[in-house]
PDB file of C-alpha atoms and ligand atoms in Angstrom:
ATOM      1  CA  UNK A   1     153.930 141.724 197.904  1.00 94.00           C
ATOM      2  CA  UNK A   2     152.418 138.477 198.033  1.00 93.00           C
ATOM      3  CA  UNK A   3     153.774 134.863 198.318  1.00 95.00           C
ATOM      4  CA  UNK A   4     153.047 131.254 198.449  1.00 95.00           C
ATOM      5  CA  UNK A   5     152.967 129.997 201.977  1.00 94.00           C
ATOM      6  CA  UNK A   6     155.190 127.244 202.261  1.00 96.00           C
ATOM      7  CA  UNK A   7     153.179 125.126 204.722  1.00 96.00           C
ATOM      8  CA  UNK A   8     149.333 124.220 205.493  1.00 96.00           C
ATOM      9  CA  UNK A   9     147.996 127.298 207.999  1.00 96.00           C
ATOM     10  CA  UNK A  10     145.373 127.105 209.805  1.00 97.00           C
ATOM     11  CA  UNK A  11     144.172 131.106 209.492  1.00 95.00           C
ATOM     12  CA  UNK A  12     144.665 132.974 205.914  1.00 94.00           C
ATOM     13  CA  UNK A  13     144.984 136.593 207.987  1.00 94.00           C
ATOM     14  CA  UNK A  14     146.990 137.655 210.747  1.00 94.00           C
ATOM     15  CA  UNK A  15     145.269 140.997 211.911  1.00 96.00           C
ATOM     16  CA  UNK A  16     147.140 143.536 214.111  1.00 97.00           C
ATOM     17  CA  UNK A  17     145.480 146.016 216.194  1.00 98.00           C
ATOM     18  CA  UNK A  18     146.485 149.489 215.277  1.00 97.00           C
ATOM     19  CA  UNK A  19     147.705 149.775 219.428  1.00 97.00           C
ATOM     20  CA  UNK A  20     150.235 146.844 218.531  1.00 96.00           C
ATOM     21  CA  UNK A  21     151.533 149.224 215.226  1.00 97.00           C
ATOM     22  CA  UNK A  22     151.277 151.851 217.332  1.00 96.00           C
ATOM     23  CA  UNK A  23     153.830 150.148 219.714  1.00 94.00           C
ATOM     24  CA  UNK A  24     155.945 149.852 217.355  1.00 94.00           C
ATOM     25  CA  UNK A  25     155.816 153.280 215.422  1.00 95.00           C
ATOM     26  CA  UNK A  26     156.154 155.095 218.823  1.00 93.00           C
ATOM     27  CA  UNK A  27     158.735 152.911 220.773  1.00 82.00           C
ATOM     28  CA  UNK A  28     159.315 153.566 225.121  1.00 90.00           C
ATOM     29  CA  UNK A  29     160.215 156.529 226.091  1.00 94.00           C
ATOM     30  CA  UNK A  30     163.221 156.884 228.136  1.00 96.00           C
ATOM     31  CA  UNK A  31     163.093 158.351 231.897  1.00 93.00           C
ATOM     32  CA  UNK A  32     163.307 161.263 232.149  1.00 95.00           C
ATOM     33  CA  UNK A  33     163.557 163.044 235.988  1.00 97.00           C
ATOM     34  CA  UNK A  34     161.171 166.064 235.221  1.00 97.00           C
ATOM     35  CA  UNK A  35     162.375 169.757 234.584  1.00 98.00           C
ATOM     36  CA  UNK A  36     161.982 171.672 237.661  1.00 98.00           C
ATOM     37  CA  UNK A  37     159.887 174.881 237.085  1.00 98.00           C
ATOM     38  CA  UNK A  38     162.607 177.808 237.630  1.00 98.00           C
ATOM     39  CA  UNK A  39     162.297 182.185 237.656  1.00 98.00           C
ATOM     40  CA  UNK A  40     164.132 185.162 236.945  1.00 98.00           C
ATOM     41  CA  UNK A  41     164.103 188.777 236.558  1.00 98.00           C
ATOM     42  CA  UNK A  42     165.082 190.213 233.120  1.00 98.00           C
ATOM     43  CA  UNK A  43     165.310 193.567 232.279  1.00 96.00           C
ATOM     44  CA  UNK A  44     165.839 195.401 229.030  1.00 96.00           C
ATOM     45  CA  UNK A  45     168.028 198.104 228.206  1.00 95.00           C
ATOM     46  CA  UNK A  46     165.069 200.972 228.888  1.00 97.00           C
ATOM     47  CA  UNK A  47     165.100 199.119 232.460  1.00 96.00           C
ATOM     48  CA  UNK A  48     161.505 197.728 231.955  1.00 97.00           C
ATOM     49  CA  UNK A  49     161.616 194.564 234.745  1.00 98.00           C
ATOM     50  CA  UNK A  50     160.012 191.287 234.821  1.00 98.00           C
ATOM     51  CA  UNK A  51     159.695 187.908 236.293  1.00 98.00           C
ATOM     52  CA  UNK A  52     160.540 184.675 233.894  1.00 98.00           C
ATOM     53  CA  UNK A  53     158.974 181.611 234.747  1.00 98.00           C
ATOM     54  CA  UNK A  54     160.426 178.664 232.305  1.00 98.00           C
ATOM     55  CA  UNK A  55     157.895 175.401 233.076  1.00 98.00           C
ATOM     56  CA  UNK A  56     157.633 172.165 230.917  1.00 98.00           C
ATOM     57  CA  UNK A  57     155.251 172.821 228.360  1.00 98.00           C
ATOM     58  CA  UNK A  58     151.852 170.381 229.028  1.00 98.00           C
ATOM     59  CA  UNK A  59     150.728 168.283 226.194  1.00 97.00           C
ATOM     60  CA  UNK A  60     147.457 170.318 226.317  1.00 98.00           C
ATOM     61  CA  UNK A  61     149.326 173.004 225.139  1.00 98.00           C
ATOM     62  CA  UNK A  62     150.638 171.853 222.166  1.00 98.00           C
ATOM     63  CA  UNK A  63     147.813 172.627 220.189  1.00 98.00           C
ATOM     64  CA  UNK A  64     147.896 176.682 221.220  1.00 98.00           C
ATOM     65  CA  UNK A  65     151.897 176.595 220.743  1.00 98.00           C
ATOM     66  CA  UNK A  66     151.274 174.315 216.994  1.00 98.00           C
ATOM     67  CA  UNK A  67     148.479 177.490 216.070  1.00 97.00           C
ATOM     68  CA  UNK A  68     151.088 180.274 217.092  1.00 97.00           C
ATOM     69  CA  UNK A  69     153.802 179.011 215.543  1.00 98.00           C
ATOM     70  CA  UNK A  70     151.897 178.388 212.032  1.00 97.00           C
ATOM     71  CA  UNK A  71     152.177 181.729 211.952  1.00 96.00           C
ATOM     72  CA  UNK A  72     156.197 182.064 211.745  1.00 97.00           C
ATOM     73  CA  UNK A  73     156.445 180.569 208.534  1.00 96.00           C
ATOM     74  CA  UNK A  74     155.604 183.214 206.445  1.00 95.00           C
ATOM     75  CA  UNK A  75     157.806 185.181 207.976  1.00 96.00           C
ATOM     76  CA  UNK A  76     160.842 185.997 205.520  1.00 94.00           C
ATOM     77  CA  UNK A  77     163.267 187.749 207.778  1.00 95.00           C
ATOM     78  CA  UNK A  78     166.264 186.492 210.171  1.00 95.00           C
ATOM     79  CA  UNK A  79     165.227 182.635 209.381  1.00 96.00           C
ATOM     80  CA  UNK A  80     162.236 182.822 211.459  1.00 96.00           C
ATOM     81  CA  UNK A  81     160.497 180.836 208.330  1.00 97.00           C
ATOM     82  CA  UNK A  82     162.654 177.599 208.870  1.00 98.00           C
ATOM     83  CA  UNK A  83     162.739 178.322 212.179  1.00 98.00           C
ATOM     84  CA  UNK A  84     158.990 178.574 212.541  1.00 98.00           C
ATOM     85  CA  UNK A  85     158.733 175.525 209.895  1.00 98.00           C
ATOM     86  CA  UNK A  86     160.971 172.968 211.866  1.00 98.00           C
ATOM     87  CA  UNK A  87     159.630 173.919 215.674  1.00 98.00           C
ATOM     88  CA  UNK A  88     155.954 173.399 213.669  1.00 98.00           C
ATOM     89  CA  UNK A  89     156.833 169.971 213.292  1.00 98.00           C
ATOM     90  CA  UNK A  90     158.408 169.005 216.251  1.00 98.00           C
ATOM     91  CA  UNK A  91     155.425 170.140 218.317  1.00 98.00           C
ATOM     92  CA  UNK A  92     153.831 168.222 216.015  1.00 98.00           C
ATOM     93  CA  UNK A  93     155.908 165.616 216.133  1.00 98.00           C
ATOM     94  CA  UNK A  94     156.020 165.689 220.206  1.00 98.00           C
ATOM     95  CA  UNK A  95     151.928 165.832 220.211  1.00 98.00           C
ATOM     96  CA  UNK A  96     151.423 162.758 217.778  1.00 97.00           C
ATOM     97  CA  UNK A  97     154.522 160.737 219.515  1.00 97.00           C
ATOM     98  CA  UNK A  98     156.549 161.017 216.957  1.00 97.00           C
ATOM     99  CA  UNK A  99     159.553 162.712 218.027  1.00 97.00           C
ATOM    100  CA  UNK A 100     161.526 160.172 220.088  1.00 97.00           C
ATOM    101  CA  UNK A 101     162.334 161.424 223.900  1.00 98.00           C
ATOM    102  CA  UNK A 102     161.482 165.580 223.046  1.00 98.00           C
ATOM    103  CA  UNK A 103     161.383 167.967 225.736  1.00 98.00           C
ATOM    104  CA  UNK A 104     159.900 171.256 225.263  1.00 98.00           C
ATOM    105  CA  UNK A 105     159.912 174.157 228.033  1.00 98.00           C
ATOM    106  CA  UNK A 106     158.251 177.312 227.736  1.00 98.00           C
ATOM    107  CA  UNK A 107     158.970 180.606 229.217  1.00 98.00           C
ATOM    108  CA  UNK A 108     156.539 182.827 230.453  1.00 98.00           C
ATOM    109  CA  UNK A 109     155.333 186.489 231.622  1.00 98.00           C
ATOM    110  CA  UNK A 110     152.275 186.384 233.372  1.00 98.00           C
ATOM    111  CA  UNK A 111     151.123 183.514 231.649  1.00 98.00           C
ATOM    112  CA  UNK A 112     152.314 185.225 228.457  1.00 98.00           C
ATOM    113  CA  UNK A 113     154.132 183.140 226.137  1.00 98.00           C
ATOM    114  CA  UNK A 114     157.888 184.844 225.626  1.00 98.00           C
ATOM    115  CA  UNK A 115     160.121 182.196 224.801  1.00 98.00           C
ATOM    116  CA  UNK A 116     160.472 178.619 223.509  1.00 98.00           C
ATOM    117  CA  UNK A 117     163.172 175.813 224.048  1.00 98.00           C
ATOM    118  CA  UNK A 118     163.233 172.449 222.814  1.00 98.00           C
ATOM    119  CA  UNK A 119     165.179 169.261 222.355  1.00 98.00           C
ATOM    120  CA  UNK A 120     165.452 165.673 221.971  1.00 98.00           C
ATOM    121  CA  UNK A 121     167.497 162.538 223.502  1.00 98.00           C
ATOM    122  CA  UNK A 122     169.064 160.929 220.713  1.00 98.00           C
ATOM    123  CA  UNK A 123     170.432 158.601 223.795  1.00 97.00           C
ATOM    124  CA  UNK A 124     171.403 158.468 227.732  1.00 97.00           C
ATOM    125  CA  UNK A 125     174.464 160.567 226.442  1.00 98.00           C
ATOM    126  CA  UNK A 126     173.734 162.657 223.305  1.00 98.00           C
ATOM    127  CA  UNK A 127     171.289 165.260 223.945  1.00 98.00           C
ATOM    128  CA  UNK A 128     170.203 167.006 220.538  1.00 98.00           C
ATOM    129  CA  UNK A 129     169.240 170.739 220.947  1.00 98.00           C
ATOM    130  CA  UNK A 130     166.281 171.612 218.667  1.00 98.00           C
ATOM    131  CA  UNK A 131     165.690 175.474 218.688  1.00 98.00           C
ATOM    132  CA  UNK A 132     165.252 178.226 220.467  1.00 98.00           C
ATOM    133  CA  UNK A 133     162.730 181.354 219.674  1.00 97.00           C
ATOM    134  CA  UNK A 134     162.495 184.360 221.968  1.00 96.00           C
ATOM    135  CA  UNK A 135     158.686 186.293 220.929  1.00 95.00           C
ATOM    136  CA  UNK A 136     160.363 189.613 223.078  1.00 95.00           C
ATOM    137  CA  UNK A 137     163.112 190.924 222.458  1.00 93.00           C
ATOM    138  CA  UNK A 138     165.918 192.821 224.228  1.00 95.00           C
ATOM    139  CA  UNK A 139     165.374 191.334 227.306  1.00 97.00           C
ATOM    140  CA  UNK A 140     167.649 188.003 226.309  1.00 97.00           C
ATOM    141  CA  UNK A 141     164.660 185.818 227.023  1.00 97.00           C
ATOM    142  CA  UNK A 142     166.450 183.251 224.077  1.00 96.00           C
ATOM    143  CA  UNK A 143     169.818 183.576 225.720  1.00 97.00           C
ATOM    144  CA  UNK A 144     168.333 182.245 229.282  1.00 98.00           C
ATOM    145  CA  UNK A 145     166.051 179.549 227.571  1.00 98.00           C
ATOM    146  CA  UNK A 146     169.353 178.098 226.522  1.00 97.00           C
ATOM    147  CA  UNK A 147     170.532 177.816 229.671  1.00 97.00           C
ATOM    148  CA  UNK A 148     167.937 176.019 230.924  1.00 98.00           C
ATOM    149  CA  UNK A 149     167.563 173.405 228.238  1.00 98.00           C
ATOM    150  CA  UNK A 150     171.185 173.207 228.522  1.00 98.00           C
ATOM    151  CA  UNK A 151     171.265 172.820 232.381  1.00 98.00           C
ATOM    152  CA  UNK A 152     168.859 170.312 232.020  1.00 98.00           C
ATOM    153  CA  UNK A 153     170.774 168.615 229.963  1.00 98.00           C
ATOM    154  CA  UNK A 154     174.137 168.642 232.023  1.00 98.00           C
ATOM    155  CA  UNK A 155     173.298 168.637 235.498  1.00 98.00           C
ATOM    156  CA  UNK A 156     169.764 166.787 235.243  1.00 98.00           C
ATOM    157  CA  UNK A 157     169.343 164.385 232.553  1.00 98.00           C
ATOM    158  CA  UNK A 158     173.280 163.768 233.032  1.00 98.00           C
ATOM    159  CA  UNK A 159     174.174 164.062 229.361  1.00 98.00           C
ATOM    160  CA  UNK A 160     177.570 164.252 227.933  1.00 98.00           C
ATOM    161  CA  UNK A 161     177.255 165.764 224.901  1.00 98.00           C
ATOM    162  CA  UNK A 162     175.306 168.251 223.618  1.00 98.00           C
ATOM    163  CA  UNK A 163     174.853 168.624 219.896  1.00 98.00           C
ATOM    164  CA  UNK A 164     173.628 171.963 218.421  1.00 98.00           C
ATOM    165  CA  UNK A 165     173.427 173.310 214.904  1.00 98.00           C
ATOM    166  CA  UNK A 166     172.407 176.951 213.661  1.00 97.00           C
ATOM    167  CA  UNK A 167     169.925 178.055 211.177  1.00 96.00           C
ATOM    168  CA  UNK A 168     169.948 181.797 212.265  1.00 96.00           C
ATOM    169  CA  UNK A 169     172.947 184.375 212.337  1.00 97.00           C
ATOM    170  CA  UNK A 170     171.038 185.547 215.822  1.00 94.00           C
ATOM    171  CA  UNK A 171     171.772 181.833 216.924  1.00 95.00           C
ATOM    172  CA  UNK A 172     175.155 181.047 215.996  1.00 96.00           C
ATOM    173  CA  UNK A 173     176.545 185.029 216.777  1.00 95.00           C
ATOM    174  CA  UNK A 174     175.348 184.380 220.510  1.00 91.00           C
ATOM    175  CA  UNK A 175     175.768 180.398 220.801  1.00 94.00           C
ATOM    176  CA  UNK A 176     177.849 179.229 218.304  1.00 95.00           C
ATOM    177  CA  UNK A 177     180.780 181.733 217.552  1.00 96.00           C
ATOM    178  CA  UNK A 178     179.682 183.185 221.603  1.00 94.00           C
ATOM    179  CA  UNK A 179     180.678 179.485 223.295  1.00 96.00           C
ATOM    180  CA  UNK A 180     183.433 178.459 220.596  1.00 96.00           C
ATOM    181  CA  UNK A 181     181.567 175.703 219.980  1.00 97.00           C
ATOM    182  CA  UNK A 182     183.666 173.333 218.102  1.00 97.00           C
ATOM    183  CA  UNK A 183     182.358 171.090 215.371  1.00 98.00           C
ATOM    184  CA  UNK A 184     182.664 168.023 213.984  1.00 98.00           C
ATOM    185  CA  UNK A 185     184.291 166.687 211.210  1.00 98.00           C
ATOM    186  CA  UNK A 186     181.503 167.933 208.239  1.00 98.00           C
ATOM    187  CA  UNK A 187     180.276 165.863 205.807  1.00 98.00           C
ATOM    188  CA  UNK A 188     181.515 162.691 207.790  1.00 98.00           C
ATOM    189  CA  UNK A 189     178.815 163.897 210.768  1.00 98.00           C
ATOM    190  CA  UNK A 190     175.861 165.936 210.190  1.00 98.00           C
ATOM    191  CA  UNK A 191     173.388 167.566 212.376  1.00 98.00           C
ATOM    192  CA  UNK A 192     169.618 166.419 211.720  1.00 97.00           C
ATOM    193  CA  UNK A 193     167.734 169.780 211.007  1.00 97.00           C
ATOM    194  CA  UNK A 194     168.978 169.704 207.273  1.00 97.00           C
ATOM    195  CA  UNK A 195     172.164 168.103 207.501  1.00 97.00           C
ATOM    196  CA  UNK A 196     174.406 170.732 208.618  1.00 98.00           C
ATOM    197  CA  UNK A 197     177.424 170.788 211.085  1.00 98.00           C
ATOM    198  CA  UNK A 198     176.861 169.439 214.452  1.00 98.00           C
ATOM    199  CA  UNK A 199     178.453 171.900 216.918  1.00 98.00           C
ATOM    200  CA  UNK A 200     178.665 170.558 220.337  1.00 98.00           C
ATOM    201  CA  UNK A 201     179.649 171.208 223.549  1.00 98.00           C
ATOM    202  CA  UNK A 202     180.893 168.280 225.635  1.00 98.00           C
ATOM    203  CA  UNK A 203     180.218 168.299 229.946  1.00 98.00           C
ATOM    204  CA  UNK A 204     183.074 169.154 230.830  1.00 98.00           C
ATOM    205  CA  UNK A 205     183.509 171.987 228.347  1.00 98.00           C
ATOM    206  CA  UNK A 206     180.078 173.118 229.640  1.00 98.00           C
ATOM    207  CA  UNK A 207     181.263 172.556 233.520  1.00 98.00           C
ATOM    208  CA  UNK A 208     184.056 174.922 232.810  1.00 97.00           C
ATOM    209  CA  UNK A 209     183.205 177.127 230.544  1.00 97.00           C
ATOM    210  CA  UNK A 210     179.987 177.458 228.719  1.00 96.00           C
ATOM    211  CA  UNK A 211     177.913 177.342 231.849  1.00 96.00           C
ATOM    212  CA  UNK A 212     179.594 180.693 232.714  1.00 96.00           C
ATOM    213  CA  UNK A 213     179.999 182.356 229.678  1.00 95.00           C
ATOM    214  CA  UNK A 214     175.869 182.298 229.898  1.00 94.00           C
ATOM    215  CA  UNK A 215     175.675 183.223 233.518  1.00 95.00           C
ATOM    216  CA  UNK A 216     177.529 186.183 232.472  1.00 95.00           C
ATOM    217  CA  UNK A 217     175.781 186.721 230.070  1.00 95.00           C
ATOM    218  CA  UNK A 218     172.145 186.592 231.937  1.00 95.00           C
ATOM    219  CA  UNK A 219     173.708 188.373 234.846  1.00 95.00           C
ATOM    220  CA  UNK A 220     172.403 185.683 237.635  1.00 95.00           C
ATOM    221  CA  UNK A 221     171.323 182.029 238.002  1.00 97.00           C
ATOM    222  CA  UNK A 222     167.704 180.567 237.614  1.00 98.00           C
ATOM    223  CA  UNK A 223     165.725 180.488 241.089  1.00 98.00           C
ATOM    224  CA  UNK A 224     163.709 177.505 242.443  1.00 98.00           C
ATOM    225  CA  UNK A 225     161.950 176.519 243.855  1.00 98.00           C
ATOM    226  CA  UNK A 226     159.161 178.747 241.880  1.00 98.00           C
ATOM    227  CA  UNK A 227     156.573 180.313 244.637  1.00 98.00           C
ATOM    228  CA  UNK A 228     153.662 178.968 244.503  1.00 98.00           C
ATOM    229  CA  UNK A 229     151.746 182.219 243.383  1.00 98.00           C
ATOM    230  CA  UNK A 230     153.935 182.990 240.990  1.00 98.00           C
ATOM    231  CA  UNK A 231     153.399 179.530 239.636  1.00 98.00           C
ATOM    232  CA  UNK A 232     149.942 179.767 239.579  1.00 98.00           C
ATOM    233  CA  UNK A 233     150.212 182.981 237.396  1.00 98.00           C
ATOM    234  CA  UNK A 234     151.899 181.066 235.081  1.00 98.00           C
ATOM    235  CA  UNK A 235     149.936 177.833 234.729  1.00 98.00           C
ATOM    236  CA  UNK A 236     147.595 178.739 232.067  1.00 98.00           C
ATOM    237  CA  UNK A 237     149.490 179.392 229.229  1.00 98.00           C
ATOM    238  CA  UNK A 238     148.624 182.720 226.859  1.00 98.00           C
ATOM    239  CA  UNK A 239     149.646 182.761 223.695  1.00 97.00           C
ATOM    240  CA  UNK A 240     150.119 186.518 221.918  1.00 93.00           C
ATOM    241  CA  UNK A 241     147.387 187.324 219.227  1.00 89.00           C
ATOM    242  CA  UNK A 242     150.724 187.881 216.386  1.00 86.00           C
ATOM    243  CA  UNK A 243     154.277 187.117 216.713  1.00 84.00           C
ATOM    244  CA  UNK A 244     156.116 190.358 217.447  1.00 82.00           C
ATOM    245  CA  UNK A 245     159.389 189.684 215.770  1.00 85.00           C
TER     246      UNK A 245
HETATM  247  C1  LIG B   1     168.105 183.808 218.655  1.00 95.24           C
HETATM  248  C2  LIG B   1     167.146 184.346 219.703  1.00 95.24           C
HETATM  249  C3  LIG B   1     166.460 183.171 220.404  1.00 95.24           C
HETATM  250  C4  LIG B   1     167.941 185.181 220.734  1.00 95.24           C
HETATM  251  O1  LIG B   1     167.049 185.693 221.683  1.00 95.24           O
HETATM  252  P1  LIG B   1     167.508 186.661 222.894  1.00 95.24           P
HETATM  253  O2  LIG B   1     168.639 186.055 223.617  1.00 95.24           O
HETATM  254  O3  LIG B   1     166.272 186.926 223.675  1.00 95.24           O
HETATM  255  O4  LIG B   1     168.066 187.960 222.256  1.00 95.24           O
HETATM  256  P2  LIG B   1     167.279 189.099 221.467  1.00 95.24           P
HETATM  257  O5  LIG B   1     166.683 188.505 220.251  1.00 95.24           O
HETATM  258  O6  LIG B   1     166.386 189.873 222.361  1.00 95.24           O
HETATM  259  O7  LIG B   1     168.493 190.058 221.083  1.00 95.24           O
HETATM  260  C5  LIG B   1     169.546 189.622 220.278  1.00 95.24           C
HETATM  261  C6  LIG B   1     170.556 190.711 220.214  1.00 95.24           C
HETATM  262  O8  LIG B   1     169.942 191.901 219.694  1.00 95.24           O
HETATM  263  C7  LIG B   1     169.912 192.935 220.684  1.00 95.24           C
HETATM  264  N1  LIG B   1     168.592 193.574 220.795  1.00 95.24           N
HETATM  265  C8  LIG B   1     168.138 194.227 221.850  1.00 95.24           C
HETATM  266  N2  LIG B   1     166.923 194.697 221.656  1.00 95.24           N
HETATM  267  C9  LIG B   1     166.567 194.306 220.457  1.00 95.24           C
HETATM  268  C10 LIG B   1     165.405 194.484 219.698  1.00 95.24           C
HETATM  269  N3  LIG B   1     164.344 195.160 220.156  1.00 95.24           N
HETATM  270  N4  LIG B   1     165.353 193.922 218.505  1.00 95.24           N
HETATM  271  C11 LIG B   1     166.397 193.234 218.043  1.00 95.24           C
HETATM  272  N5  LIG B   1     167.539 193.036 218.713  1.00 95.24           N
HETATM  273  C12 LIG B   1     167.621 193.566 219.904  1.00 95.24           C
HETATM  274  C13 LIG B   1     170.212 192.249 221.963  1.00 95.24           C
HETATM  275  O9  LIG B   1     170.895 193.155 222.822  1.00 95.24           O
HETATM  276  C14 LIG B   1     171.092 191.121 221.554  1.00 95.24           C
HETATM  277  O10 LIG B   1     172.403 191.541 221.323  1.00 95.24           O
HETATM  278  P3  LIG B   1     173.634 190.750 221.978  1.00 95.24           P
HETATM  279  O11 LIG B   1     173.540 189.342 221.490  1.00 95.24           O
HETATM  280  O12 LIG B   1     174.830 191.454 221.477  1.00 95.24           O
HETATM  281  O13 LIG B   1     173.456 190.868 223.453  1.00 95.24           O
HETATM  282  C15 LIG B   1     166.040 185.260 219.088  1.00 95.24           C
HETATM  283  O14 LIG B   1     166.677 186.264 218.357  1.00 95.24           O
HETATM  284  C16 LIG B   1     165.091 184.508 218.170  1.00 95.24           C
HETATM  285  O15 LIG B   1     164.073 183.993 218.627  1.00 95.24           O
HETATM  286  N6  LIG B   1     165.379 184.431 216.869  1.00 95.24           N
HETATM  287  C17 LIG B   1     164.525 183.702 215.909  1.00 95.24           C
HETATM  288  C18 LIG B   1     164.638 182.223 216.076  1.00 95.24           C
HETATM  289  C19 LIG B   1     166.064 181.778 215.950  1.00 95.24           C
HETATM  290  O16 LIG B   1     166.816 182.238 215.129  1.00 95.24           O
HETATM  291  N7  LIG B   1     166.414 180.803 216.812  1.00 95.24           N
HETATM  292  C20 LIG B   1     167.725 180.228 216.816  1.00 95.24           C
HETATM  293  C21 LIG B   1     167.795 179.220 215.728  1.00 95.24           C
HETATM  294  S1  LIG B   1     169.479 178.858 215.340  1.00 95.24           S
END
């Protein structure tokens, strides 16, 4: 749109440096104390054993976790499609800073990528849970990365409320219906992946209840510190050649 300037200037062009859009397009981050790398044994129901380390994921690594999880969105069974789709553009979203405040944690097996969590502050209070992918099953891999994101939420960040929504019967069976999360008035509040119902869980609900209904669940609490070999066995991150879902 152009306009008549109403006075004499001494310049016809005002020319912005693409850092000062930048700026703009891609505003502060808030602080954030980091997550604290944590383990844990799981074991499946044939007994098979193994250690879980769930780090932060490094921005390196986006581009190996953005090329595995292209390959979920052809995948036309239990939602992993939309699944796949949406955590495809929040890594993308989190490796071109735009995705404001994300936090993304990975859990690994020697290195091997096993599980995913993500999330978002909306603000110092509202902590929006992303999604969740476990690539092994039976050994409830998703179920622990929950906790985590969750406990980070709670008892680090110091968030007091937690909203979730559910794409996947898998999701809302364990989470959802599994926590009695209860939801918000719907179409008056709706969750951003697609609009749906924001479940949430509040502190104190998670203080009482939630956070044991998962321990339960898992069996036993996450360890830290992380020794430092085991650590190291997880600091290069291995993506599987296809998702095994
Ligand atoms: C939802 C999800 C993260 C849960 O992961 P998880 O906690 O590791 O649990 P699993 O997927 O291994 O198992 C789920 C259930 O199937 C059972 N199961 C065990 N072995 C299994 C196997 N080989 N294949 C399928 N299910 C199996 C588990 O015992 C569990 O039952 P339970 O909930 O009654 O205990 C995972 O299913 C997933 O990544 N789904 C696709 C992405 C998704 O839907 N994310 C959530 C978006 S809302």
């Amino acid at each position: 749109m152009k306009r008549q300037p109403p006075e004499k200037s001494s310049y016809d062009k005002v020319v912005f440096s693409i850092e000062e859009i930048e700026a703009l397009l891609a505003p502060p981050e808030m602080p954030k104390p980091p997550f604290e790398p944590a383990y844990i044994e799981v074991k499946n129901r044939e007994g098979e054993t193994h250690t879980l380390v769930i780090r932060e994921a490094k921005k390196e690594e986006a581009p190996l976790l953005i090329e595995f999880m292209k390959k979920f969105v052809d995948i036309d069974h239990d939602f992993y499609d939309i699944v796949g789709a949406r955590v495809l553009a929040e890594l993308l979203g989190w490796y071109r800073n735009r995705l404001k405040d994300p936090y993304t944690l990975v859990g690994l097996i020697d290195g091997e990528l096993v599980g995913f969590a993500n999330g978002r502050l909306m603000n110092k209070d509202i902590n929006i849970s992303l999604h969740t992918m476990a690539f092994k099953r039976g050994f409830k891999i998703g179920a622990i990365m929950y906790y985590a994101k969750a406990q980070y939420a709670f008892d680090v960040l110091g968030n007091q409320e937690w909203w979730a929504t559910y794409e996947s019967y898998n999701g809302f069976k364990r989470w959802g219906i599994g926590m009695a999360q209860p939801s918000y008035p719907w179409p008056d509040y709706q969750h951003e992946l697609g609009g749906a119902k924001i479940y949430y869980i509040t502190k104190e609900y998670w203080d009482t209840v939630v956070k044991n209904y998962l321990l339960d669940y898992i069996g036993t609490d996450l360890k830290r510190p992380v020794p430092e070999d085991l650590l190291k066995k997880n600091e290069t991150l291995k993506v599987p050649d296809s998702p095994a879902v």
